[in-house]
Coordinates of C-alpha atoms in Angstrom, one line a residue:
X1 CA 41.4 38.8 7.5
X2 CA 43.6 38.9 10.9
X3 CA 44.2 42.2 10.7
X4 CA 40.7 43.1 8.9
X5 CA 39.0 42.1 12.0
X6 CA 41.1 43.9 14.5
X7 CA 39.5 47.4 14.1
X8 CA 37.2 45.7 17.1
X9 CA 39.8 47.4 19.1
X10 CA 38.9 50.5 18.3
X11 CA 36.2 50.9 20.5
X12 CA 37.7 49.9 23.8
X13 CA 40.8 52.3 23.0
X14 CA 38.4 55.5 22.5
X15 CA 36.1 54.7 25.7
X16 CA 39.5 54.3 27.3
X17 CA 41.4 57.3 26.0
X18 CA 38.1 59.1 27.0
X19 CA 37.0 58.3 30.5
X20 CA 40.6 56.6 31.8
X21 CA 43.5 58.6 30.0
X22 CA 41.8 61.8 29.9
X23 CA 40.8 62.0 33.2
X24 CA 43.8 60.7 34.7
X25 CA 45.7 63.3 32.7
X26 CA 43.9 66.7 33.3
X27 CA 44.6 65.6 37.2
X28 CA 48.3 65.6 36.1
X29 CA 48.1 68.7 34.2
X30 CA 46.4 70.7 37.0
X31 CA 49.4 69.4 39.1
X32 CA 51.0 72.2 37.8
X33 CA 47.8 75.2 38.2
X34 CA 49.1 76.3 41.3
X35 CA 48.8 80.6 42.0
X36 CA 52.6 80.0 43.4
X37 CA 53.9 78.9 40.6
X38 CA 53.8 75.2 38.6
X39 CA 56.0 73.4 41.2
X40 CA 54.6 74.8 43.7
X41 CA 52.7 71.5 45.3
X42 CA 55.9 69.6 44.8
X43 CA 58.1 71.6 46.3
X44 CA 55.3 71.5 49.4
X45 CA 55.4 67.7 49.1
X46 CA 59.2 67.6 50.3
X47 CA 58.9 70.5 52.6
X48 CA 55.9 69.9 54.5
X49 CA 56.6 67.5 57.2
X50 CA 52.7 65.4 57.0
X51 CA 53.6 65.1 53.3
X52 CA 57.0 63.7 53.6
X53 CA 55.8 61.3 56.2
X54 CA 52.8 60.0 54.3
X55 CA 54.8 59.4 51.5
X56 CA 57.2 57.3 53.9
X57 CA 54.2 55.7 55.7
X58 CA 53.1 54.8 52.0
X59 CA 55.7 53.3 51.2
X60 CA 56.9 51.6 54.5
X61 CA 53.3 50.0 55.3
X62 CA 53.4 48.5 51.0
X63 CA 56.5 47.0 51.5
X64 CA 55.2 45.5 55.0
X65 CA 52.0 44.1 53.6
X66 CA 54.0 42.7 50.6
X67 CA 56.7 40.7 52.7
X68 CA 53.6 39.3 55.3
X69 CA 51.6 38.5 52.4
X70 CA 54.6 36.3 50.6
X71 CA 55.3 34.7 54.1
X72 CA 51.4 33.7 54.1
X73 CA 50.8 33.1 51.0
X74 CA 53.8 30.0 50.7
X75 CA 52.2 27.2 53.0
X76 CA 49.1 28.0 51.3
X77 CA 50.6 27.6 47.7
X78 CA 52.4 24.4 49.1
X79 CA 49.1 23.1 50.5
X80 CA 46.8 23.8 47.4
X81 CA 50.5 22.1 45.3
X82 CA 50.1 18.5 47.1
X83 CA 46.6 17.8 47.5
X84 CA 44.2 16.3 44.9
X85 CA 42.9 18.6 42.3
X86 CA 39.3 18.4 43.4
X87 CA 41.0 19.7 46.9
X88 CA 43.6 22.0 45.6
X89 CA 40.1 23.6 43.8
X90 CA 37.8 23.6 47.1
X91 CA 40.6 25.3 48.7
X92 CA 41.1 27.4 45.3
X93 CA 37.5 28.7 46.2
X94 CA 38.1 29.2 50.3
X95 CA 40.9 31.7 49.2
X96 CA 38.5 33.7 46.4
X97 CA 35.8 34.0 48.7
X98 CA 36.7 36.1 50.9
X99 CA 39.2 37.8 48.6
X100 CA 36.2 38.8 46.2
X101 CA 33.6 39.5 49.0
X102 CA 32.9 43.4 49.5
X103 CA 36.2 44.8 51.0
X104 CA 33.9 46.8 53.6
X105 CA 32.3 43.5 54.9
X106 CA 36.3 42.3 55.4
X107 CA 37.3 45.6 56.8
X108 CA 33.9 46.1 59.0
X109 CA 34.3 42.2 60.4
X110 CA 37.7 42.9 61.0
X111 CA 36.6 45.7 63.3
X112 CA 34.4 43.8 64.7
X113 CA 37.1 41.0 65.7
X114 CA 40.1 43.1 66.8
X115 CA 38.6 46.0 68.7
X116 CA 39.6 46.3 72.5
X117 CA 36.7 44.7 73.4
X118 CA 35.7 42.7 70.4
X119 CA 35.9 38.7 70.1
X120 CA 39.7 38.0 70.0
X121 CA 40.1 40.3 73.1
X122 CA 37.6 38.7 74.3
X123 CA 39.0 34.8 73.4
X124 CA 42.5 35.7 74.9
X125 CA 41.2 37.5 78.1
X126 CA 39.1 34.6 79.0
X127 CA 41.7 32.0 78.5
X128 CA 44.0 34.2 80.0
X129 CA 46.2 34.6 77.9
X130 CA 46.2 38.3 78.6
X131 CA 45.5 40.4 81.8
X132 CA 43.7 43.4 79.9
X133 CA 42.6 44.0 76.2
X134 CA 45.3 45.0 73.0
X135 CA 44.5 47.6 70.5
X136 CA 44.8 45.3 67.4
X137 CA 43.1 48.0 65.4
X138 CA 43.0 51.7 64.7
X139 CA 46.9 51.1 65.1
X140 CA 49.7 50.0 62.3
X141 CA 48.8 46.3 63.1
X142 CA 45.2 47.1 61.7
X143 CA 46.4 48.0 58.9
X144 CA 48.6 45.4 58.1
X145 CA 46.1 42.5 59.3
X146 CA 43.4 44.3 56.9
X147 CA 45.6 44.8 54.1
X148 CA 47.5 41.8 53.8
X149 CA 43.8 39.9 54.2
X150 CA 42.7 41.3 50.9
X151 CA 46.0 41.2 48.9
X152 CA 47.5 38.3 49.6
X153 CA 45.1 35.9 47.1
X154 CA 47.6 37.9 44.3
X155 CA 50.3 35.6 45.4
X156 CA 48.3 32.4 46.5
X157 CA 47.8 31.7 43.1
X158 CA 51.2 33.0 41.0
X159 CA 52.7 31.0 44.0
X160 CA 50.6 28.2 43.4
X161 CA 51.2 27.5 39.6
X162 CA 54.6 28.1 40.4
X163 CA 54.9 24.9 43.1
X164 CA 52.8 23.4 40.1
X165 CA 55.2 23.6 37.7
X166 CA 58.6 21.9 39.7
X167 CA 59.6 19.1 38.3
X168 CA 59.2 16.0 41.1
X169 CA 62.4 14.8 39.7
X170 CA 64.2 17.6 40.6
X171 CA 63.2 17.1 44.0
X172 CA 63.9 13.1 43.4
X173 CA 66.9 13.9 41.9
X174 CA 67.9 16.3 45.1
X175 CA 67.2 13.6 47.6
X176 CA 69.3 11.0 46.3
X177 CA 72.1 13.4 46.6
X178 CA 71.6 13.9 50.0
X179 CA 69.5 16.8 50.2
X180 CA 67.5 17.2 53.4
X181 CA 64.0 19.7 53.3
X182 CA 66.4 22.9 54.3
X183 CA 68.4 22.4 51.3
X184 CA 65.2 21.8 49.0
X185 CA 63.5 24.8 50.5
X186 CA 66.8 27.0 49.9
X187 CA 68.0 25.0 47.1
X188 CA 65.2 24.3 45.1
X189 CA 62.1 25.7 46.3
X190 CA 62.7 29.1 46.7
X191 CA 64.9 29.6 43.2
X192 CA 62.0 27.9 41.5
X193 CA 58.9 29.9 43.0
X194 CA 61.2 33.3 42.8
X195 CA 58.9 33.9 39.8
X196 CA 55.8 33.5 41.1
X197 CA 56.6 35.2 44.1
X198 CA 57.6 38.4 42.4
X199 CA 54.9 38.2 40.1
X200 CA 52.5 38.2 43.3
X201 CA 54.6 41.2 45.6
X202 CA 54.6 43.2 42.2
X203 CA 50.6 42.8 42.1
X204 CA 50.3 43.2 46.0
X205 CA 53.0 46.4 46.2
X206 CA 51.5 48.4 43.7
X207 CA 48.0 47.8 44.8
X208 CA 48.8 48.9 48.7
X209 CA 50.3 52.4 47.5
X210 CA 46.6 53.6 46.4
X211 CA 45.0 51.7 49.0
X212 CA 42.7 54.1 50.6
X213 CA 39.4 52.5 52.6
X214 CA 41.3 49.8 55.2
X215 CA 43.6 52.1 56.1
X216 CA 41.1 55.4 56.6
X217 CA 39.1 52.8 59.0
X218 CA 41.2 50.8 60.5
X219 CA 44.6 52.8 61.2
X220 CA 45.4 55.5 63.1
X221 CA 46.5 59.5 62.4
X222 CA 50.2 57.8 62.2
X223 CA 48.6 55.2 59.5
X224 CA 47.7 57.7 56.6
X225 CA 49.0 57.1 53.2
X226 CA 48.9 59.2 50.8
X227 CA 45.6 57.8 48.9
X228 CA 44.0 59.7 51.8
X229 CA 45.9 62.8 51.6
X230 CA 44.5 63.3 47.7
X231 CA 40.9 62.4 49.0
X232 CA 41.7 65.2 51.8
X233 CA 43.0 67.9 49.4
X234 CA 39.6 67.4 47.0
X235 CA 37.1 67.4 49.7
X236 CA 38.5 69.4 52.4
X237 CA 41.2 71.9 51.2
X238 CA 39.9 72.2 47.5
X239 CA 43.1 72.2 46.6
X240 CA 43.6 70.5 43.1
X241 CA 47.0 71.1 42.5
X242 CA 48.3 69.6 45.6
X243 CA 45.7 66.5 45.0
X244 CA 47.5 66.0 41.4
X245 CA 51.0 66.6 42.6
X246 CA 50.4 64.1 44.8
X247 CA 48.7 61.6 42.0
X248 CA 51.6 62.4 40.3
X249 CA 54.1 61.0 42.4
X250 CA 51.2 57.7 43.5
X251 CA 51.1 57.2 39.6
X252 CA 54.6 57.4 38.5
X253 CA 55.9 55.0 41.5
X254 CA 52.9 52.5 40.4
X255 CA 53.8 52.7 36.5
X256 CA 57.8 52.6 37.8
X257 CA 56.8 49.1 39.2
X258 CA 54.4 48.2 36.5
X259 CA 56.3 48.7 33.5
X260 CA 60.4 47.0 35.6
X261 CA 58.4 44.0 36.0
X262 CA 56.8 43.7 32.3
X263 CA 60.3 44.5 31.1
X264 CA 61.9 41.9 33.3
X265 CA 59.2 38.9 33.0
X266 CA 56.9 40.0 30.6
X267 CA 52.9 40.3 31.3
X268 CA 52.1 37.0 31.2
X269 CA 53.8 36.3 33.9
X270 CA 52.2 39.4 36.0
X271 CA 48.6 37.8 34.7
X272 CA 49.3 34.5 33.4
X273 CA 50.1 31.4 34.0
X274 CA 53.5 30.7 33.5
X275 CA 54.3 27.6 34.8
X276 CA 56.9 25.5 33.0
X277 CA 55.6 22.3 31.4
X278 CA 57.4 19.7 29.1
X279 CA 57.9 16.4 28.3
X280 CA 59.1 14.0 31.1
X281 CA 58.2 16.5 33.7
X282 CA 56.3 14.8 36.8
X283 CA 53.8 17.1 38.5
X284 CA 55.2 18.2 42.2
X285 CA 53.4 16.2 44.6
X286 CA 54.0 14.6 47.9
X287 CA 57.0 12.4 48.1
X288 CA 56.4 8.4 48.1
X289 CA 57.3 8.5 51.7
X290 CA 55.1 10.2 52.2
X291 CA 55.3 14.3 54.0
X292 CA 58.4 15.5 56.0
X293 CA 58.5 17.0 59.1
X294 CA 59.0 20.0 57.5
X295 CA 56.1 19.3 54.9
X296 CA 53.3 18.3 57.6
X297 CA 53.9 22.1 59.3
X298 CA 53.6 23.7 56.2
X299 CA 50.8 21.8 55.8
X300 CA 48.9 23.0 59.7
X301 CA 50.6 26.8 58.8
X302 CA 49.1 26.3 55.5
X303 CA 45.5 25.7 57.3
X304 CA 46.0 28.3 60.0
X305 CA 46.4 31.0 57.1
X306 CA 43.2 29.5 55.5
X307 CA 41.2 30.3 58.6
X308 CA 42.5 33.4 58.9
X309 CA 41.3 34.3 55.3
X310 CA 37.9 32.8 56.3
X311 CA 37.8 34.2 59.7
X312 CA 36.0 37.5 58.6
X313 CA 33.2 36.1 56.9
X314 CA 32.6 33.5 58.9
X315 CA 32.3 35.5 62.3
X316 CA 29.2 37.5 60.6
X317 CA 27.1 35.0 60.4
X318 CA 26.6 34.2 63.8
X319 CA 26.7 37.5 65.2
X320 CA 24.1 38.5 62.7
X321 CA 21.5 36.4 64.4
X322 CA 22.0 37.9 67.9
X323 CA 19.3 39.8 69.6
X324 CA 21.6 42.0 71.9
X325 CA 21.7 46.0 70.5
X326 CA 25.5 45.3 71.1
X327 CA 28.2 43.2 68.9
X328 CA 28.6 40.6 70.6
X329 CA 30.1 36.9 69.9
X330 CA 28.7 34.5 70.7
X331 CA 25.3 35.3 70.5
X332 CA 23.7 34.7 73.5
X333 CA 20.2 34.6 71.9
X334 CA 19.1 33.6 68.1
X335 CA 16.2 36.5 66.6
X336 CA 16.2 37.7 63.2
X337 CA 15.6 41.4 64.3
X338 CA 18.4 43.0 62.5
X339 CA 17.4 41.3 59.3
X340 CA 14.3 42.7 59.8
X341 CA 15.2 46.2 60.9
X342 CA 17.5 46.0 57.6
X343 CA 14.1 45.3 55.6
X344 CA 12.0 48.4 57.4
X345 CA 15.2 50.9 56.4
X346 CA 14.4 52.4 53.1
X347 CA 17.9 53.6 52.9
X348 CA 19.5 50.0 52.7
X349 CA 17.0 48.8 50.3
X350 CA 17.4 51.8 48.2
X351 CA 21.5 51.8 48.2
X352 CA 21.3 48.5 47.1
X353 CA 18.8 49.3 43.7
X354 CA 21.4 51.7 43.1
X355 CA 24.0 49.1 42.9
X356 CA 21.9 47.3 40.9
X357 CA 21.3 49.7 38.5
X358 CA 24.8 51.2 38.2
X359 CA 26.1 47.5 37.6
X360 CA 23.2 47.3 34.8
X361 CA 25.1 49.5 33.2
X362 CA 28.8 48.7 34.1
X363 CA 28.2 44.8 33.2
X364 CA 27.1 44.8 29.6
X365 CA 29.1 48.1 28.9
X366 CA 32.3 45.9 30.1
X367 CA 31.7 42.8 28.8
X368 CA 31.1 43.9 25.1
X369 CA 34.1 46.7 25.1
X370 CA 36.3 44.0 27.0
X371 CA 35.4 41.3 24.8
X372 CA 35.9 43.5 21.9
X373 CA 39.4 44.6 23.7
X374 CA 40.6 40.9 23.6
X375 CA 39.2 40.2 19.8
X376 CA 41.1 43.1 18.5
X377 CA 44.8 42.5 20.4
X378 CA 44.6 38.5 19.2
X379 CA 44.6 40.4 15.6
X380 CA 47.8 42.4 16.0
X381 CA 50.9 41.6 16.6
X382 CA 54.3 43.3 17.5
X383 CA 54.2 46.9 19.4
X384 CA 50.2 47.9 18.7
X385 CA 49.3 44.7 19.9
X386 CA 51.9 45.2 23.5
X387 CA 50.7 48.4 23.5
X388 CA 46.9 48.0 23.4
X389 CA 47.1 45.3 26.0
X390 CA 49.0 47.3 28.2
X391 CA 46.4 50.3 27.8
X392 CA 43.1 47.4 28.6
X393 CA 45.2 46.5 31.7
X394 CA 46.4 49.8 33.3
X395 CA 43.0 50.6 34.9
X396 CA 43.9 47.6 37.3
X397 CA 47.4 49.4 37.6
X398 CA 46.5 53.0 38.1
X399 CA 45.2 53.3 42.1
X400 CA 41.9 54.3 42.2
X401 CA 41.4 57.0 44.2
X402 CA 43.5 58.8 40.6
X403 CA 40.9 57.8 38.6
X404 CA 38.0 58.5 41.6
X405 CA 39.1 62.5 41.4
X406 CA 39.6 62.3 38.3
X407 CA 36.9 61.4 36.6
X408 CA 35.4 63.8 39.4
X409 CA 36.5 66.5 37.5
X410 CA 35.8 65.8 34.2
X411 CA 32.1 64.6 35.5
X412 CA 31.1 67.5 37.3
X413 CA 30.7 69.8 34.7
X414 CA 28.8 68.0 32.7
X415 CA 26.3 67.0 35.3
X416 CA 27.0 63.1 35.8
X417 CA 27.6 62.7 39.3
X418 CA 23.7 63.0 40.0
X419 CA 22.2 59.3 38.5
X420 CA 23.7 56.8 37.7
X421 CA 25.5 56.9 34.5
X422 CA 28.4 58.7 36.0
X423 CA 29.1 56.0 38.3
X424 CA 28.4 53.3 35.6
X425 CA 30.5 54.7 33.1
X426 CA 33.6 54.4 35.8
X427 CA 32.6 51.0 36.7
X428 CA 33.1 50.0 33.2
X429 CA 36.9 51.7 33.5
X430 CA 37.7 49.4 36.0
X431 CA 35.4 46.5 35.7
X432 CA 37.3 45.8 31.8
X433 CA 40.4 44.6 32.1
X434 CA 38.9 41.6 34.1
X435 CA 36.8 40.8 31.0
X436 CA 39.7 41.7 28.9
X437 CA 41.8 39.1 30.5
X438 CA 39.6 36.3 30.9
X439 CA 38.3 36.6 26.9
X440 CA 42.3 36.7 26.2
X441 CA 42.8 33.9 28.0
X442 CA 39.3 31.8 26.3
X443 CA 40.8 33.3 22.8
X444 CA 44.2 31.5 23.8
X445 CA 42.2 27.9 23.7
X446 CA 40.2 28.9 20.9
X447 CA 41.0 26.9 17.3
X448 CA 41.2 28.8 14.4
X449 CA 40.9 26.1 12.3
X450 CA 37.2 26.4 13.1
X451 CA 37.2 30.0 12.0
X452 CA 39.4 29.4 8.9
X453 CA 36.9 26.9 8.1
X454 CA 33.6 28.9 8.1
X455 CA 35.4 31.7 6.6
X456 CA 36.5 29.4 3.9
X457 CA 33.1 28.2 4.1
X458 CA 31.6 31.6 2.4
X459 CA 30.7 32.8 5.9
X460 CA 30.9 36.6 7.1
X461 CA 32.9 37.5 10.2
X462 CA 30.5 38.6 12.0
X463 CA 28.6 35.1 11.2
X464 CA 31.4 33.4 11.9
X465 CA 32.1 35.1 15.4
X466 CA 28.1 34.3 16.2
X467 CA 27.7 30.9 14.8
X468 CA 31.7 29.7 16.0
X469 CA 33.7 31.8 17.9
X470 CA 31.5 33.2 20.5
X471 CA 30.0 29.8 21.6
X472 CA 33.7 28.6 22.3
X473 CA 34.5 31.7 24.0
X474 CA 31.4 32.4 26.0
X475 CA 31.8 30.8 28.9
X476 CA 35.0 32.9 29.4
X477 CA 33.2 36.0 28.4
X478 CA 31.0 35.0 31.0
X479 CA 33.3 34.3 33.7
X480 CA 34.8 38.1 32.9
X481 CA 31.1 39.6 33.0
X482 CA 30.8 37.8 36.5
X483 CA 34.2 39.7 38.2
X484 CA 32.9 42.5 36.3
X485 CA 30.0 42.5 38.3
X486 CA 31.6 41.6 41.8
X487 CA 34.0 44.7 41.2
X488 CA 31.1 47.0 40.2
X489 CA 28.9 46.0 43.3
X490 CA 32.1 46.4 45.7
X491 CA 33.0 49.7 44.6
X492 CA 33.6 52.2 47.4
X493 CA 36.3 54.6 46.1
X494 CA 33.9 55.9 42.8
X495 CA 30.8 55.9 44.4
X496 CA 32.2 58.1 46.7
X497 CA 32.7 61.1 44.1
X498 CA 30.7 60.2 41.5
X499 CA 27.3 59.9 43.6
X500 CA 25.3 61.9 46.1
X501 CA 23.0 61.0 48.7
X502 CA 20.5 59.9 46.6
X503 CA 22.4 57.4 44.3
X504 CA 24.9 56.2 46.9
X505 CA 25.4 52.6 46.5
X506 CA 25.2 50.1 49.1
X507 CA 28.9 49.9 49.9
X508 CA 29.3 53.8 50.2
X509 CA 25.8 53.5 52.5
X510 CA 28.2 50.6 54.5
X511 CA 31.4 53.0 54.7
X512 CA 29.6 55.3 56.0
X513 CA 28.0 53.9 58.9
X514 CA 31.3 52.1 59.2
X515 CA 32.9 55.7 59.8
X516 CA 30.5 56.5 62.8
X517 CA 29.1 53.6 64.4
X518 CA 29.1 50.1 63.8
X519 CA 25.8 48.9 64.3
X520 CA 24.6 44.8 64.3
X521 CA 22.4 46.1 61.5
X522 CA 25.9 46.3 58.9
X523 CA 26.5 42.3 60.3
X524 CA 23.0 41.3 58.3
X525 CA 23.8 43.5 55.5
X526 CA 27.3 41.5 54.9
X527 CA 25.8 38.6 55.7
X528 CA 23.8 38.9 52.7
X529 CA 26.3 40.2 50.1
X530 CA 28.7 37.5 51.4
X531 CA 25.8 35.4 49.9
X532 CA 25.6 37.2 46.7
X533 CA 29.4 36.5 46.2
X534 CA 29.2 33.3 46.8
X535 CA 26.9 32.4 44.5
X536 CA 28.8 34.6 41.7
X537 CA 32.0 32.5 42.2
X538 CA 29.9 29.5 42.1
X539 CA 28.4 30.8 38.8
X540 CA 32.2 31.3 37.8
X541 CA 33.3 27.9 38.4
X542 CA 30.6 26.6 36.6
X543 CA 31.7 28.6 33.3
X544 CA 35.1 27.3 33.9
X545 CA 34.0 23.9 34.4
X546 CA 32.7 24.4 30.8
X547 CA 36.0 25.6 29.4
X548 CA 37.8 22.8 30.1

């Protein structure tokens, strides 16, 4: 019956094969359609001095944002590690916040902070702290302040279960000997959280090699990776050969990454949680003397880096309130008038039924194939089963902007781009693994005595999975079908090849008016989707709550 049950997996794999693998491998294959010859565009990728430099830039500014993300991310791990667990989970939710709000709201509030004459400028020139305004945006710094914003949550929390998972008497142990909190930290610490910490900068690395949108808005000509150079050979240069050489190298450095670390740790550490747990072993925790020196600055550094993640969404909602035609901060007088003027634009309220609508589709389509994904894997065993899970996960791998032109392609002819089924059916690429993983993980805690039983019972399967199984399960389901719809509403890199004018979705409508001119007006509009994920995550906790 294991196996009778895992042909569930059979749906998932053909969408996949279909609108992922296909896609993403006709790109590859025009690669070689160049009139010069097949290796043409590569040969063009080494010669040409932009390419050779974006392809440095790429890498260069991924390392960057990897090493200031692990530096950020450990006093926030430590912080979350030795406070109570109804604290470590309030801060849990300060870090997914912003990390799961729209990436445009981050990126656009960053903007708003670090322009020349935007509020930080503004806070150091009037302490005087500084004679005349800094560029802290359009510039590498930009970049790296933007970027390391939205990917350092990968690390908080490998980093987090890491710290989790020390033994407190190794640290007792340590101390007795003589061990003072340099020696822990190099000692014990960092050889225990190594782990964690890879698993994290893995995540984080390959993600900022297909970054595309924080970069394009807020770096500089000397700031473009090469994300943007494919997105400039489809749209400008219509040249598709150059665009999949150029994929191909993105998509061989990511799956280089991807498949080092599986071999070296395995996937559940990369997804998981892996921390060690045993008999005897005493949660880390604060000391009975209480914090160190050393402890109570990880501790204000830890708090620093919180605000800094909360910064951005917290500087909308004042400035959203302001009456002045011009961002300013603080508002110097409270009126609801860009609110208003957000209501009387058609074009807002119309981008945001589209998102509705294309997440109509991308929800249910991703929770039942994800779902489904999950069922089938806990089935197998040995290679299929390694293999299939490695094919439900790579969407999260593969950069977007690959599977953006991509899909492109294959859409086009058929006429898909106009509506929204084009749109939805990428959504639900993308949006599946997060089901995928969150039903694996409810299946993990599942009892299959209960399913043995009912079976045993005279029931069908497909009873069994409604009357038993699902119930258990749901609220993980649920929790899936909840980040599916937060990555389906936040979406900028589709919906900006797979819709037109009239079915762009809110967060194209956003990059776009991003691109020319910040108005007040965007500060209402991320007001209100900062809303909308908040009350998602809180909807999430709530379905975890019930796990447990």
């Amino acid at each position: 019956m294991r196996r009778g049950a895992a042909w569930v997996a059979l749906p998932p794999t053909l969408f996949l094969a279909a609108l992922f693998a296909l896609p993403v491998l006709r790109l590859l294959i025009l690669s070689f359609s160049d009139p010069a010859g097949p290796f043409s565009p590569y040969w063009r990728i080494v010669d040409i001095p932009a390419y050779r430099t974006a392809l440095l830039t790429t890498v260069g500014i991924g390392g960057l944002v990897t090493v200031l993300s692990v530096l950020l991310a450990y006093p926030v791990a430590y912080l979350m590690a030795t406070v109570p667990p109804r604290v470590a989970r309030l801060l849990g939710l300060c870090v997914l916040l912003p990390f799961w709000t729209s990436a445009l709201v981050r990126t656009t509030a960053w903007i708003i902070l670090l322009q020349r004459y935007g509020v930080l400028n503004t806070l150091l020139v009037d302490s005087h702290l500084l004679r005349h305004p800094v560029s802290f945006v359009y510039n590498l710094s930009g970049v790296l302040i933007g970027m390391s914003h939205v990917l350092m949550p990968f690390i908080v929390f490998p980093l987090y279960n890491a710290f989790r998972g020390i033994d407190q008497n190794l640290i007792h142990a340590a101390e007795t000997l003589g061990a003072g909190p340099t020696t822990l930290c190099r000692r014990v610490f960092l050889p225990l959280t190594a782990p964690g910490v890879a698993a994290g900068a893995t995540i984080v690395f390959m993600s900022a090699l297909g970054y595309y949108i924080t970069p394009a808005l807020m770096g500089g000509p000397a700031q473009t990776m090469v994300a943007q150079l494919i997105s400039f050979n489809v749209e400008e240069q219509l040249d598709w050969a150059m665009a999949g050489a150029l994929s191909v190298v993105m998509l061989l450095a990511s799956l280089l990454i991807f498949f080092l670390f599986q071999a070296v740790f395995g996937l559940d550490r990369l997804f998981g949680d892996a921390a060690p747990s045993g008999r005897g072993v005493v949660p880390f925790a604060v000391g009975a003397r209480g914090r160190s020196a050393s402890g109570r600055a990880m501790l204000v550094l830890g708090g620093a880096v919180l605000l800094f993640l909360l910064a951005p969404v917290l500087i909308v909602f004042p400035m959203s309130v302001g009456s002045s035609p011009f961002l300013s901060f603080p508002p110097q007088h409270l009126s609801l008038r860009w609110y208003h003027e957000l209501l009387a634009r058609p074009q807002w309220l119309a981008s945001a039924w589209n998102s509705l609508q294309v997440a109509a589709i991308a929800v249910p389509g991703a929770t039942l194939l994800g779902t489904m994904a999950a069922l089938g894997v806990s089935r197998l065993r040995g290679g299929l089963a390694r293999g299939l899970e490695v094919l439900f996960i790579l969407p999260m791998i593969v950069p977007p902007i690959i599977l953006a032109v991509g899909l492109y392609y294959q859409m086009v002819p058929l006429g898909l781009i106009r509506g929204h089924w084009g749109l939805g059916l990428g959504h639900i690429v993308i949006a599946l693994p997060f089901v995928f993983l969150s039903a694996q993980a409810a299946l993990r805690g599942f009892d299959r005595n209960l399913e043995r039983a009912a079976l045993g019972l005279g029931a069908s399967w497909p009873t069994m999975f409604r009357r038993v199984m699902l119930p258990a399960i749901g609220p993980g389901v649920a929790a899936g079908a909840i980040f599916a719809f937060i990555t389906s509403f936040d979406d900028v890199i589709l919906a900006l090849f797979l819709t037109d004018v009239r079915g762009r979705t809110l967060p194209r409508l956003i990059y776009e008016n991003v691109s020319e001119e910040i108005s007040p007006t965007i500060t209402a509009v991320a007001v209100l989707v900062i809303l909308l994920t908040l009350l998602t995550l809180l909807l999430n906790v709530f379905f975890q709550k019930d796990t447990r």
